[in-house]
Amino acid sequence: MNMACIETLPYLSELISVSVVAMFMAISPGADFVMVTRNSMFHSRSAGIFSALGVGSAIWIHVTYSIAGLALIISRSIVLFSILKYVGAAYLIYMGWKTFTSKELIDIDEPSAGNALSNGAAFKIGFVTNALNPKTTIFFLSIFTQVVNPDTPIWMQLVYGLIISLSHVAWFTGVAVFLSHPILLQRFQNSKSVIEKVVGCVLIGFGCKVAAASHG
């Protein structure tokens, strides 16, 4: 047994708990899922994968402020929580409206240049969606106050952050690959306009739900 395994043993229970919760958090339906779905189906597999990478990278913002103890401050401050909540809600409503009112039709075989979403833009969408999600903030508050012991060393908390981040990247990359499969896209093509409207409404709905959520 190497030294790293020996040092991790005292925190094995925490490690298992964080891993299980991270998995369920990643697969639970939410704004991240809808945004990755949107970019995978309406743009490209690459756009979906880079959105997944953006979501996974944004996790580190939550990890950082949780380790610093700021998650507790945010959760108890009506002003800070409200700012995060309304900015996040506005972003989701904006993206939902853009999707709902889109007039571009995707040609799966020959995507138009106007419809293309760059990898950088896709990454940014995934990053911002997760970073501004108050649901994620509350999740990290619960993890780092109820599951993680205050005496757990920083390096171990970073390991937990890595597990959470990789869980999100793995899940949403799988979602992007699955939803961008040519067979599925061909089936979606005939209903693309309707699906755009549905996805747009769902994003707007998530935004309204976030805005209406009460503090605490």
PDB file of C-alpha atoms in Angstrom:
ATOM      1  CA  MET A   1       0.000   0.000   0.000  1.00  0.00           C
ATOM      2  CA  ASN A   2       1.591   3.300  -1.093  1.00  0.00           C
ATOM      3  CA  MET A   3       1.798   6.456   0.991  1.00  0.00           C
ATOM      4  CA  ALA A   4      -1.070   8.217  -0.820  1.00  0.00           C
ATOM      5  CA  CYS A   5      -3.464   5.366   0.000  1.00  0.00           C
ATOM      6  CA  ILE A   6      -2.371   5.354   3.630  1.00  0.00           C
ATOM      7  CA  GLU A   7      -2.938   9.115   3.935  1.00  0.00           C
ATOM      8  CA  THR A   8      -6.383   8.790   2.346  1.00  0.00           C
ATOM      9  CA  LEU A   9      -7.647   5.950   4.585  1.00  0.00           C
ATOM     10  CA  PRO A  10      -8.788   8.208   7.489  1.00  0.00           C
ATOM     11  CA  TYR A  11     -11.042  10.068   5.049  1.00  0.00           C
ATOM     12  CA  LEU A  12     -12.384   7.027   3.220  1.00  0.00           C
ATOM     13  CA  SER A  13     -15.910   7.502   4.579  1.00  0.00           C
ATOM     14  CA  GLU A  14     -15.959  11.153   3.446  1.00  0.00           C
ATOM     15  CA  LEU A  15     -14.498  10.164   0.097  1.00  0.00           C
ATOM     16  CA  ILE A  16     -17.224   7.613  -0.548  1.00  0.00           C
ATOM     17  CA  SER A  17     -19.970  10.017   0.568  1.00  0.00           C
ATOM     18  CA  VAL A  18     -18.700  12.847  -1.631  1.00  0.00           C
ATOM     19  CA  SER A  19     -18.315  10.500  -4.610  1.00  0.00           C
ATOM     20  CA  VAL A  20     -21.874   9.194  -4.312  1.00  0.00           C
ATOM     21  CA  VAL A  21     -23.381  12.654  -3.864  1.00  0.00           C
ATOM     22  CA  ALA A  22     -21.271  14.011  -6.755  1.00  0.00           C
ATOM     23  CA  MET A  23     -22.598  11.305  -9.051  1.00  0.00           C
ATOM     24  CA  PHE A  24     -26.219  12.035  -8.190  1.00  0.00           C
ATOM     25  CA  MET A  25     -25.638  15.769  -8.463  1.00  0.00           C
ATOM     26  CA  ALA A  26     -24.173  15.374 -11.954  1.00  0.00           C
ATOM     27  CA  ILE A  27     -26.999  13.228 -13.308  1.00  0.00           C
ATOM     28  CA  SER A  28     -29.868  15.155 -11.694  1.00  0.00           C
ATOM     29  CA  PRO A  29     -31.812  17.186 -14.297  1.00  0.00           C
ATOM     30  CA  GLY A  30     -31.020  20.873 -14.263  1.00  0.00           C
ATOM     31  CA  ALA A  31     -29.798  23.858 -16.229  1.00  0.00           C
ATOM     32  CA  ASP A  32     -26.412  22.232 -16.950  1.00  0.00           C
ATOM     33  CA  PHE A  33     -28.111  19.238 -18.548  1.00  0.00           C
ATOM     34  CA  VAL A  34     -30.430  21.349 -20.672  1.00  0.00           C
ATOM     35  CA  MET A  35     -27.591  23.613 -21.845  1.00  0.00           C
ATOM     36  CA  VAL A  36     -25.338  20.686 -22.811  1.00  0.00           C
ATOM     37  CA  THR A  37     -28.313  19.090 -24.575  1.00  0.00           C
ATOM     38  CA  ARG A  38     -28.995  22.340 -26.420  1.00  0.00           C
ATOM     39  CA  ASN A  39     -25.430  22.740 -27.650  1.00  0.00           C
ATOM     40  CA  SER A  40     -25.013  19.067 -28.570  1.00  0.00           C
ATOM     41  CA  MET A  41     -28.237  18.798 -30.567  1.00  0.00           C
ATOM     42  CA  PHE A  42     -28.410  22.235 -32.147  1.00  0.00           C
ATOM     43  CA  HIS A  43     -24.715  22.769 -32.836  1.00  0.00           C
ATOM     44  CA  SER A  44     -22.290  19.843 -32.699  1.00  0.00           C
ATOM     45  CA  ARG A  45     -20.786  17.062 -30.611  1.00  0.00           C
ATOM     46  CA  SER A  46     -17.721  19.248 -30.093  1.00  0.00           C
ATOM     47  CA  ALA A  47     -19.897  22.071 -28.753  1.00  0.00           C
ATOM     48  CA  GLY A  48     -21.543  19.674 -26.311  1.00  0.00           C
ATOM     49  CA  ILE A  49     -18.221  18.275 -25.099  1.00  0.00           C
ATOM     50  CA  PHE A  50     -16.701  21.723 -24.610  1.00  0.00           C
ATOM     51  CA  SER A  51     -19.831  22.779 -22.730  1.00  0.00           C
ATOM     52  CA  ALA A  52     -19.273  19.748 -20.471  1.00  0.00           C
ATOM     53  CA  LEU A  53     -15.674  20.860 -19.920  1.00  0.00           C
ATOM     54  CA  GLY A  54     -16.961  24.325 -19.057  1.00  0.00           C
ATOM     55  CA  VAL A  55     -19.339  22.878 -16.465  1.00  0.00           C
ATOM     56  CA  GLY A  56     -16.537  20.791 -14.949  1.00  0.00           C
ATOM     57  CA  SER A  57     -14.192  23.786 -14.826  1.00  0.00           C
ATOM     58  CA  ALA A  58     -16.796  26.000 -13.142  1.00  0.00           C
ATOM     59  CA  ILE A  59     -17.016  23.429 -10.359  1.00  0.00           C
ATOM     60  CA  TRP A  60     -13.630  24.715  -9.173  1.00  0.00           C
ATOM     61  CA  ILE A  61     -15.120  28.127  -8.445  1.00  0.00           C
ATOM     62  CA  HIS A  62     -17.531  26.465  -6.026  1.00  0.00           C
ATOM     63  CA  VAL A  63     -14.737  24.319  -4.584  1.00  0.00           C
ATOM     64  CA  THR A  64     -12.564  27.382  -4.002  1.00  0.00           C
ATOM     65  CA  TYR A  65     -15.118  29.461  -2.133  1.00  0.00           C
ATOM     66  CA  SER A  66     -16.307  26.425  -0.184  1.00  0.00           C
ATOM     67  CA  ILE A  67     -12.792  25.682   1.060  1.00  0.00           C
ATOM     68  CA  ALA A  68     -12.399  29.380   1.885  1.00  0.00           C
ATOM     69  CA  GLY A  69     -15.615  29.243   3.900  1.00  0.00           C
ATOM     70  CA  LEU A  70     -17.439  31.728   1.660  1.00  0.00           C
ATOM     71  CA  ALA A  71     -20.253  29.312   0.777  1.00  0.00           C
ATOM     72  CA  LEU A  72     -21.605  29.679   4.312  1.00  0.00           C
ATOM     73  CA  ILE A  73     -21.425  33.473   4.045  1.00  0.00           C
ATOM     74  CA  ILE A  74     -23.222  33.460   0.681  1.00  0.00           C
ATOM     75  CA  SER A  75     -25.946  31.139   1.953  1.00  0.00           C
ATOM     76  CA  ARG A  76     -26.610  33.374   4.972  1.00  0.00           C
ATOM     77  CA  SER A  77     -26.449  36.696   3.139  1.00  0.00           C
ATOM     78  CA  ILE A  78     -29.740  37.639   1.498  1.00  0.00           C
ATOM     79  CA  VAL A  79     -28.001  40.293  -0.622  1.00  0.00           C
ATOM     80  CA  LEU A  80     -25.182  38.080  -1.943  1.00  0.00           C
ATOM     81  CA  PHE A  81     -27.454  35.113  -2.529  1.00  0.00           C
ATOM     82  CA  SER A  82     -30.015  37.294  -4.295  1.00  0.00           C
ATOM     83  CA  ILE A  83     -27.377  38.785  -6.605  1.00  0.00           C
ATOM     84  CA  LEU A  84     -26.165  35.314  -7.559  1.00  0.00           C
ATOM     85  CA  LYS A  85     -29.721  34.073  -7.947  1.00  0.00           C
ATOM     86  CA  TYR A  86     -30.977  36.870 -10.182  1.00  0.00           C
ATOM     87  CA  VAL A  87     -27.879  37.025 -12.367  1.00  0.00           C
ATOM     88  CA  GLY A  88     -28.086  33.265 -12.869  1.00  0.00           C
ATOM     89  CA  ALA A  89     -31.816  33.440 -13.569  1.00  0.00           C
ATOM     90  CA  ALA A  90     -31.355  36.269 -16.077  1.00  0.00           C
ATOM     91  CA  TYR A  91     -28.686  34.297 -17.932  1.00  0.00           C
ATOM     92  CA  LEU A  92     -30.883  31.196 -18.209  1.00  0.00           C
ATOM     93  CA  ILE A  93     -33.875  33.247 -19.378  1.00  0.00           C
ATOM     94  CA  TYR A  94     -31.691  35.029 -21.941  1.00  0.00           C
ATOM     95  CA  MET A  95     -30.303  31.743 -23.328  1.00  0.00           C
ATOM     96  CA  GLY A  96     -33.784  30.244 -23.312  1.00  0.00           C
ATOM     97  CA  TRP A  97     -35.198  33.187 -25.244  1.00  0.00           C
ATOM     98  CA  LYS A  98     -32.349  32.980 -27.787  1.00  0.00           C
ATOM     99  CA  THR A  99     -33.098  29.287 -28.297  1.00  0.00           C
ATOM    100  CA  PHE A 100     -36.867  29.808 -28.459  1.00  0.00           C
ATOM    101  CA  THR A 101     -36.634  32.595 -31.037  1.00  0.00           C
ATOM    102  CA  SER A 102     -33.905  30.969 -33.148  1.00  0.00           C
ATOM    103  CA  LYS A 103     -34.778  31.095 -36.841  1.00  0.00           C
ATOM    104  CA  GLU A 104     -31.803  29.084 -38.054  1.00  0.00           C
ATOM    105  CA  LEU A 105     -32.426  25.582 -39.328  1.00  0.00           C
ATOM    106  CA  ILE A 106     -29.652  23.069 -38.857  1.00  0.00           C
ATOM    107  CA  ASP A 107     -28.519  20.989 -41.786  1.00  0.00           C
ATOM    108  CA  ILE A 108     -26.869  17.986 -40.145  1.00  0.00           C
ATOM    109  CA  ASP A 109     -24.837  17.104 -43.215  1.00  0.00           C
ATOM    110  CA  GLU A 110     -23.774  20.657 -44.054  1.00  0.00           C
ATOM    111  CA  PRO A 111     -23.939  22.908 -40.979  1.00  0.00           C
ATOM    112  CA  SER A 112     -23.946  26.577 -41.904  1.00  0.00           C
ATOM    113  CA  ALA A 113     -21.230  28.932 -40.730  1.00  0.00           C
ATOM    114  CA  GLY A 114     -23.845  31.128 -39.064  1.00  0.00           C
ATOM    115  CA  ASN A 115     -25.067  28.216 -36.995  1.00  0.00           C
ATOM    116  CA  ALA A 116     -21.613  27.119 -35.839  1.00  0.00           C
ATOM    117  CA  LEU A 117     -20.761  27.517 -32.171  1.00  0.00           C
ATOM    118  CA  SER A 118     -17.039  27.752 -31.476  1.00  0.00           C
ATOM    119  CA  ASN A 119     -15.460  25.514 -28.872  1.00  0.00           C
ATOM    120  CA  GLY A 120     -14.570  28.585 -26.828  1.00  0.00           C
ATOM    121  CA  ALA A 121     -18.133  29.893 -26.885  1.00  0.00           C
ATOM    122  CA  ALA A 122     -19.489  26.448 -25.963  1.00  0.00           C
ATOM    123  CA  PHE A 123     -17.030  26.221 -23.058  1.00  0.00           C
ATOM    124  CA  LYS A 124     -18.084  29.681 -21.865  1.00  0.00           C
ATOM    125  CA  ILE A 125     -21.781  28.761 -21.950  1.00  0.00           C
ATOM    126  CA  GLY A 126     -21.191  25.644 -19.850  1.00  0.00           C
ATOM    127  CA  PHE A 127     -18.920  27.530 -17.463  1.00  0.00           C
ATOM    128  CA  VAL A 128     -21.266  30.471 -16.877  1.00  0.00           C
ATOM    129  CA  THR A 129     -24.336  28.232 -16.548  1.00  0.00           C
ATOM    130  CA  ASN A 130     -22.760  26.233 -13.723  1.00  0.00           C
ATOM    131  CA  ALA A 131     -20.914  29.123 -12.072  1.00  0.00           C
ATOM    132  CA  LEU A 132     -24.126  31.177 -11.715  1.00  0.00           C
ATOM    133  CA  ASN A 133     -26.284  28.274 -10.575  1.00  0.00           C
ATOM    134  CA  PRO A 134     -27.402  28.887  -6.949  1.00  0.00           C
ATOM    135  CA  LYS A 135     -28.456  25.231  -6.752  1.00  0.00           C
ATOM    136  CA  THR A 136     -24.785  24.315  -7.114  1.00  0.00           C
ATOM    137  CA  THR A 137     -23.847  26.814  -4.414  1.00  0.00           C
ATOM    138  CA  ILE A 138     -26.291  25.223  -1.981  1.00  0.00           C
ATOM    139  CA  PHE A 139     -24.999  21.767  -2.927  1.00  0.00           C
ATOM    140  CA  PHE A 140     -21.432  22.738  -2.078  1.00  0.00           C
ATOM    141  CA  LEU A 141     -22.595  24.345   1.152  1.00  0.00           C
ATOM    142  CA  SER A 142     -24.195  21.065   2.208  1.00  0.00           C
ATOM    143  CA  ILE A 143     -21.154  19.017   1.154  1.00  0.00           C
ATOM    144  CA  PHE A 144     -18.555  21.163   2.872  1.00  0.00           C
ATOM    145  CA  THR A 145     -20.547  21.762   6.068  1.00  0.00           C
ATOM    146  CA  GLN A 146     -22.317  18.433   6.589  1.00  0.00           C
ATOM    147  CA  VAL A 147     -20.124  15.808   4.918  1.00  0.00           C
ATOM    148  CA  VAL A 148     -16.600  17.219   5.048  1.00  0.00           C
ATOM    149  CA  ASN A 149     -15.079  17.559   8.494  1.00  0.00           C
ATOM    150  CA  PRO A 150     -13.619  21.006   9.274  1.00  0.00           C
ATOM    151  CA  ASP A 151     -10.361  19.246  10.177  1.00  0.00           C
ATOM    152  CA  THR A 152     -10.075  17.584   6.768  1.00  0.00           C
ATOM    153  CA  PRO A 153      -6.825  18.888   5.205  1.00  0.00           C
ATOM    154  CA  ILE A 154      -6.969  21.208   2.192  1.00  0.00           C
ATOM    155  CA  TRP A 155      -5.306  18.651  -0.092  1.00  0.00           C
ATOM    156  CA  MET A 156      -8.070  16.154   0.653  1.00  0.00           C
ATOM    157  CA  GLN A 157     -10.764  18.750   0.030  1.00  0.00           C
ATOM    158  CA  LEU A 158      -9.118  19.427  -3.334  1.00  0.00           C
ATOM    159  CA  VAL A 159      -9.367  15.704  -4.063  1.00  0.00           C
ATOM    160  CA  TYR A 160     -13.100  15.927  -3.352  1.00  0.00           C
ATOM    161  CA  GLY A 161     -13.306  18.891  -5.732  1.00  0.00           C
ATOM    162  CA  LEU A 162     -11.513  16.881  -8.403  1.00  0.00           C
ATOM    163  CA  ILE A 163     -13.960  14.001  -7.976  1.00  0.00           C
ATOM    164  CA  ILE A 164     -16.954  16.332  -8.287  1.00  0.00           C
ATOM    165  CA  SER A 165     -15.460  18.073 -11.327  1.00  0.00           C
ATOM    166  CA  LEU A 166     -14.564  14.840 -13.132  1.00  0.00           C
ATOM    167  CA  SER A 167     -17.994  13.378 -12.360  1.00  0.00           C
ATOM    168  CA  HIS A 168     -19.624  16.309 -14.143  1.00  0.00           C
ATOM    169  CA  VAL A 169     -17.232  16.207 -17.087  1.00  0.00           C
ATOM    170  CA  ALA A 170     -17.693  12.455 -17.530  1.00  0.00           C
ATOM    171  CA  TRP A 171     -21.497  12.556 -17.304  1.00  0.00           C
ATOM    172  CA  PHE A 172     -22.036  15.555 -19.561  1.00  0.00           C
ATOM    173  CA  THR A 173     -19.475  14.360 -22.095  1.00  0.00           C
ATOM    174  CA  GLY A 174     -21.461  11.128 -22.278  1.00  0.00           C
ATOM    175  CA  VAL A 175     -24.651  13.139 -22.722  1.00  0.00           C
ATOM    176  CA  ALA A 176     -23.046  15.183 -25.519  1.00  0.00           C
ATOM    177  CA  VAL A 177     -21.764  12.109 -27.356  1.00  0.00           C
ATOM    178  CA  PHE A 178     -25.099  10.298 -27.063  1.00  0.00           C
ATOM    179  CA  LEU A 179     -27.314  13.201 -28.116  1.00  0.00           C
ATOM    180  CA  SER A 180     -25.072  14.121 -31.050  1.00  0.00           C
ATOM    181  CA  HIS A 181     -25.139  10.626 -32.546  1.00  0.00           C
ATOM    182  CA  PRO A 182     -26.051  10.892 -36.265  1.00  0.00           C
ATOM    183  CA  ILE A 183     -28.960   8.459 -35.921  1.00  0.00           C
ATOM    184  CA  LEU A 184     -30.546  10.549 -33.153  1.00  0.00           C
ATOM    185  CA  LEU A 185     -29.871  13.790 -34.998  1.00  0.00           C
ATOM    186  CA  GLN A 186     -31.555  12.483 -38.114  1.00  0.00           C
ATOM    187  CA  ARG A 187     -34.636  11.638 -36.081  1.00  0.00           C
ATOM    188  CA  PHE A 188     -34.598  15.038 -34.402  1.00  0.00           C
ATOM    189  CA  GLN A 189     -34.121  16.903 -37.676  1.00  0.00           C
ATOM    190  CA  ASN A 190     -37.772  16.869 -38.711  1.00  0.00           C
ATOM    191  CA  SER A 191     -38.845  18.116 -35.282  1.00  0.00           C
ATOM    192  CA  LYS A 192     -35.917  20.475 -34.783  1.00  0.00           C
ATOM    193  CA  SER A 193     -38.019  23.645 -34.681  1.00  0.00           C
ATOM    194  CA  VAL A 194     -40.395  22.187 -32.091  1.00  0.00           C
ATOM    195  CA  ILE A 195     -37.510  20.866 -30.002  1.00  0.00           C
ATOM    196  CA  GLU A 196     -35.886  24.315 -30.047  1.00  0.00           C
ATOM    197  CA  LYS A 197     -39.074  25.836 -28.689  1.00  0.00           C
ATOM    198  CA  VAL A 198     -39.306  23.164 -25.978  1.00  0.00           C
ATOM    199  CA  VAL A 199     -35.662  23.563 -24.914  1.00  0.00           C
ATOM    200  CA  GLY A 200     -36.059  27.346 -24.925  1.00  0.00           C
ATOM    201  CA  CYS A 201     -39.144  27.112 -22.716  1.00  0.00           C
ATOM    202  CA  VAL A 202     -37.368  24.721 -20.346  1.00  0.00           C
ATOM    203  CA  LEU A 203     -34.422  27.103 -19.954  1.00  0.00           C
ATOM    204  CA  ILE A 204     -36.767  30.035 -19.370  1.00  0.00           C
ATOM    205  CA  GLY A 205     -38.657  27.881 -16.871  1.00  0.00           C
ATOM    206  CA  PHE A 206     -35.439  27.057 -15.009  1.00  0.00           C
ATOM    207  CA  GLY A 207     -34.583  30.753 -14.951  1.00  0.00           C
ATOM    208  CA  CYS A 208     -37.976  31.678 -13.516  1.00  0.00           C
ATOM    209  CA  LYS A 209     -37.702  28.880 -10.964  1.00  0.00           C
ATOM    210  CA  VAL A 210     -34.267  30.119  -9.871  1.00  0.00           C
ATOM    211  CA  ALA A 211     -35.559  33.692  -9.587  1.00  0.00           C
ATOM    212  CA  ALA A 212     -38.539  32.591  -7.512  1.00  0.00           C
ATOM    213  CA  ALA A 213     -36.516  30.375  -5.171  1.00  0.00           C
ATOM    214  CA  SER A 214     -36.453  31.600  -1.592  1.00  0.00           C
ATOM    215  CA  HIS A 215     -33.230  32.172   0.320  1.00  0.00           C
ATOM    216  CA  GLY A 216     -32.229  29.373   2.666  1.00  0.00           C
TER     217      GLY A 216
END
